[in-house]
């Protein structure tokens, strides 16, 4: 069910987001999202800093467990080849059918918050990736 | 086969290893020695998925890893430069006890857990870790705490271990 269809049926679906990164990248990105869009519910930042692989995976597991099944979620990580990627998978993202998107940038998070109540999750994922890639460019160059 | 780095790191394969040490040392093999991960093919695949394509990952239990390191030409053919990873001092000590000759060990990630005390910034130990460090030192292994190449290196010696133990 798309979020729009859910609304018509009198239910509210809001896909949750976890931004799991090295250092404070995720926390700062979420802060900036809120500076731009105002307070945002359902978007949490976590770090691998100070945590072993197992401890970071436990953070992911805890976040997955609190997701409402109807809402679902997305995990954003900063690097596809690092401990955040491993921890997301070891923490259960695949078995929970929660996509893990790497290369998180500000545009991706703005797209997530903007479209998560409008698009079904598969479409949302593609929109986020498309928007995020568009944002990686030479400023001023013709597209 | 040349063992270019033996490292204790409870994150096992991650950016500091694949990018930090990997770019400096150009390994063609990462040998991850851990009983739990070796017993779970899915976990092993997850860790192996995070390395650059030119690097092979071999995940083995401690006994099998030690056997491979004692006879790498037979067990790990075709590899020239290997990084060995364990998740704890106890596992590195176990490899040495199984007959693996190591003259130096890099101490990387040992993150906070209940009951552990900070030995150096970001590096947490308990009495078991200290005992294993001591045994490795007695066996002639040089222990150096260093997260990434070019980072600050701190040698672990009996004085440092005694000072930490006094605070435990």
CSV table of N, CA and C in Angstrom, one decimal, chain A residues 49-110:
chain,number,residue,atom,x,y,z
A,49,UNK,N,31.1,5.2,15.7
A,49,UNK,CA,32.3,5.6,16.5
A,49,UNK,C,32.2,5.0,17.9
A,50,UNK,N,33.3,4.5,18.4
A,50,UNK,CA,33.4,3.9,19.7
A,50,UNK,C,32.7,2.6,19.8
A,51,UNK,N,32.3,2.0,18.7
A,51,UNK,CA,31.6,0.7,18.7
A,51,UNK,C,32.3,-0.4,17.9
A,52,UNK,N,32.2,-1.6,18.4
A,52,UNK,CA,32.7,-2.7,17.6
A,52,UNK,C,31.7,-3.0,16.5
A,53,UNK,N,32.1,-4.0,15.6
A,53,UNK,CA,31.1,-4.4,14.6
A,53,UNK,C,29.8,-4.9,15.2
A,54,UNK,N,30.0,-5.7,16.2
A,54,UNK,CA,28.8,-6.3,16.9
A,54,UNK,C,28.0,-5.3,17.5
A,55,UNK,N,28.6,-4.3,18.2
A,55,UNK,CA,27.8,-3.3,18.9
A,55,UNK,C,27.1,-2.4,17.9
A,56,UNK,N,27.7,-2.1,16.8
A,56,UNK,CA,27.0,-1.3,15.8
A,56,UNK,C,25.8,-2.1,15.2
A,57,UNK,N,26.1,-3.4,15.0
A,57,UNK,CA,25.0,-4.2,14.5
A,57,UNK,C,23.8,-4.3,15.5
A,58,UNK,N,24.1,-4.3,16.7
A,58,UNK,CA,23.1,-4.3,17.8
A,58,UNK,C,22.2,-3.0,17.7
A,59,UNK,N,22.9,-1.9,17.4
A,59,UNK,CA,22.2,-0.6,17.2
A,59,UNK,C,21.1,-0.7,16.1
A,60,UNK,N,21.6,-1.3,15.0
A,60,UNK,CA,20.7,-1.5,13.8
A,60,UNK,C,19.6,-2.4,14.2
A,61,UNK,N,19.9,-3.5,14.9
A,61,UNK,CA,18.8,-4.5,15.3
A,61,UNK,C,17.8,-3.8,16.2
A,62,UNK,N,18.2,-3.0,17.1
A,62,UNK,CA,17.3,-2.2,18.0
A,62,UNK,C,16.4,-1.3,17.2
A,63,UNK,N,17.0,-0.6,16.3
A,63,UNK,CA,16.2,0.3,15.4
A,63,UNK,C,15.2,-0.5,14.6
A,64,UNK,N,15.6,-1.6,14.0
A,64,UNK,CA,14.7,-2.4,13.2
A,64,UNK,C,13.5,-2.9,14.1
A,65,UNK,N,13.8,-3.3,15.3
A,65,UNK,CA,12.8,-3.8,16.2
A,65,UNK,C,11.7,-2.8,16.5
A,66,UNK,N,12.1,-1.5,16.5
A,66,UNK,CA,11.0,-0.6,16.9
A,66,UNK,C,10.2,0.0,15.7
A,67,UNK,N,10.6,-0.5,14.5
A,67,UNK,CA,9.8,-0.1,13.4
A,67,UNK,C,8.4,-0.7,13.4
A,68,UNK,N,7.4,0.1,13.1
A,68,UNK,CA,6.1,-0.4,12.9
A,68,UNK,C,6.1,-1.2,11.6
A,69,UNK,N,5.6,-2.4,11.6
A,69,UNK,CA,5.6,-3.2,10.3
A,69,UNK,C,5.0,-2.5,9.1
A,70,UNK,N,4.0,-1.7,9.3
A,70,UNK,CA,3.3,-1.1,8.2
A,70,UNK,C,4.2,0.1,7.7
A,71,UNK,N,5.0,0.7,8.5
A,71,UNK,CA,5.8,1.8,8.1
A,71,UNK,C,7.0,1.4,7.3
A,72,UNK,N,7.7,0.5,7.8
A,72,UNK,CA,9.0,0.1,7.2
A,72,UNK,C,10.0,1.1,7.3
A,73,UNK,N,11.2,0.9,6.8
A,73,UNK,CA,12.3,1.8,7.0
A,73,UNK,C,13.3,1.8,5.9
A,74,UNK,N,14.2,2.7,6.0
A,74,UNK,CA,15.4,2.8,5.1
A,74,UNK,C,16.6,3.1,6.0
A,75,UNK,N,17.7,2.5,5.6
A,75,UNK,CA,19.0,2.8,6.3
A,75,UNK,C,19.9,3.5,5.3
A,76,UNK,N,20.4,4.6,5.7
A,76,UNK,CA,21.4,5.4,5.0
A,76,UNK,C,22.8,5.2,5.6
A,77,UNK,N,23.8,4.9,4.8
A,77,UNK,CA,25.1,4.8,5.3
A,77,UNK,C,26.0,5.6,4.4
A,78,UNK,N,27.2,5.9,4.9
A,78,UNK,CA,28.1,6.9,4.2
A,78,UNK,C,29.0,6.1,3.2
A,79,UNK,N,29.3,4.9,3.4
A,79,UNK,CA,30.3,4.2,2.6
A,79,UNK,C,29.9,2.7,2.4
A,80,UNK,N,29.8,2.3,1.2
A,80,UNK,CA,29.3,1.0,1.0
A,80,UNK,C,30.3,-0.1,1.4
A,81,UNK,N,31.6,0.2,1.6
A,81,UNK,CA,32.6,-0.8,1.9
A,81,UNK,C,33.1,-0.8,3.3
A,82,UNK,N,32.3,-0.2,4.2
A,82,UNK,CA,32.9,-0.1,5.6
A,82,UNK,C,32.1,-0.8,6.6
A,83,UNK,N,32.4,-0.5,7.9
A,83,UNK,CA,31.7,-1.2,9.0
A,83,UNK,C,30.2,-0.8,9.1
A,84,UNK,N,29.8,0.3,8.6
A,84,UNK,CA,28.4,0.6,8.7
A,84,UNK,C,27.6,-0.3,7.7
A,85,UNK,N,28.2,-0.6,6.6
A,85,UNK,CA,27.6,-1.5,5.6
A,85,UNK,C,27.5,-2.9,6.3
A,86,UNK,N,28.6,-3.3,6.8
A,86,UNK,CA,28.5,-4.7,7.4
A,86,UNK,C,27.5,-4.7,8.6
A,87,UNK,N,27.6,-3.7,9.4
A,87,UNK,CA,26.7,-3.7,10.6
A,87,UNK,C,25.2,-3.7,10.2
A,88,UNK,N,24.9,-2.9,9.1
A,88,UNK,CA,23.5,-2.9,8.7
A,88,UNK,C,23.0,-4.3,8.3
A,89,UNK,N,23.9,-5.0,7.6
A,89,UNK,CA,23.5,-6.3,7.2
A,89,UNK,C,23.5,-7.3,8.4
A,90,UNK,N,24.6,-7.2,9.2
A,90,UNK,CA,24.6,-8.2,10.3
A,90,UNK,C,23.5,-7.9,11.3
A,91,UNK,N,23.1,-6.6,11.4
A,91,UNK,CA,22.0,-6.2,12.3
A,91,UNK,C,20.6,-6.7,11.8
A,92,UNK,N,20.5,-7.1,10.6
A,92,UNK,CA,19.2,-7.7,10.2
A,92,UNK,C,18.5,-6.9,9.1
A,93,UNK,N,19.1,-6.0,8.4
A,93,UNK,CA,18.4,-5.2,7.5
A,93,UNK,C,17.8,-6.0,6.4
A,94,UNK,N,18.5,-7.0,5.9
A,94,UNK,CA,18.0,-7.8,4.8
A,94,UNK,C,16.8,-8.7,5.2
A,95,UNK,N,16.9,-9.3,6.4
A,95,UNK,CA,15.8,-10.1,6.8
A,95,UNK,C,14.6,-9.3,7.2
A,96,UNK,N,14.8,-8.0,7.5
A,96,UNK,CA,13.7,-7.1,7.8
A,96,UNK,C,13.2,-6.4,6.5
A,97,UNK,N,13.8,-6.8,5.4
A,97,UNK,CA,13.5,-6.2,4.1
A,97,UNK,C,13.6,-4.6,4.1
A,98,UNK,N,14.6,-4.2,4.8
A,98,UNK,CA,14.9,-2.7,4.9
A,98,UNK,C,16.1,-2.4,4.0
A,99,UNK,N,15.9,-1.6,2.9
A,99,UNK,CA,17.0,-1.3,2.0
A,99,UNK,C,18.1,-0.5,2.7
A,100,UNK,N,19.3,-0.7,2.3
A,100,UNK,CA,20.5,0.0,2.8
A,100,UNK,C,21.0,0.8,1.7
A,101,UNK,N,21.0,2.2,1.8
A,101,UNK,CA,21.4,3.0,0.7
A,101,UNK,C,22.8,3.6,1.1
A,102,UNK,N,23.8,3.5,0.3
A,102,UNK,CA,25.1,4.0,0.6
A,102,UNK,C,25.3,5.3,-0.1
A,103,UNK,N,26.3,6.1,0.4
A,103,UNK,CA,26.7,7.3,-0.2
A,103,UNK,C,25.8,8.5,0.2
A,104,UNK,N,25.3,8.4,1.5
A,104,UNK,CA,24.3,9.4,1.9
A,104,UNK,C,24.8,10.8,1.7
A,105,UNK,N,24.0,11.7,1.2
A,105,UNK,CA,24.3,13.1,1.2
A,105,UNK,C,23.0,13.9,1.6
A,106,UNK,N,23.2,15.2,1.7
A,106,UNK,CA,22.1,16.0,2.2
A,106,UNK,C,20.9,15.9,1.2
A,107,UNK,N,21.2,15.9,-0.1
A,107,UNK,CA,20.1,15.9,-1.0
A,107,UNK,C,19.2,14.6,-0.9
A,108,UNK,N,19.9,13.5,-0.6
A,108,UNK,CA,19.2,12.2,-0.4
A,108,UNK,C,18.3,12.3,0.8
A,109,UNK,N,18.7,12.9,1.9
A,109,UNK,CA,17.9,12.9,3.1
A,109,UNK,C,16.7,13.9,2.9
A,110,UNK,N,17.0,15.0,2.2
A,110,UNK,CA,15.9,15.9,1.9
A,110,UNK,C,14.8,15.3,1.0
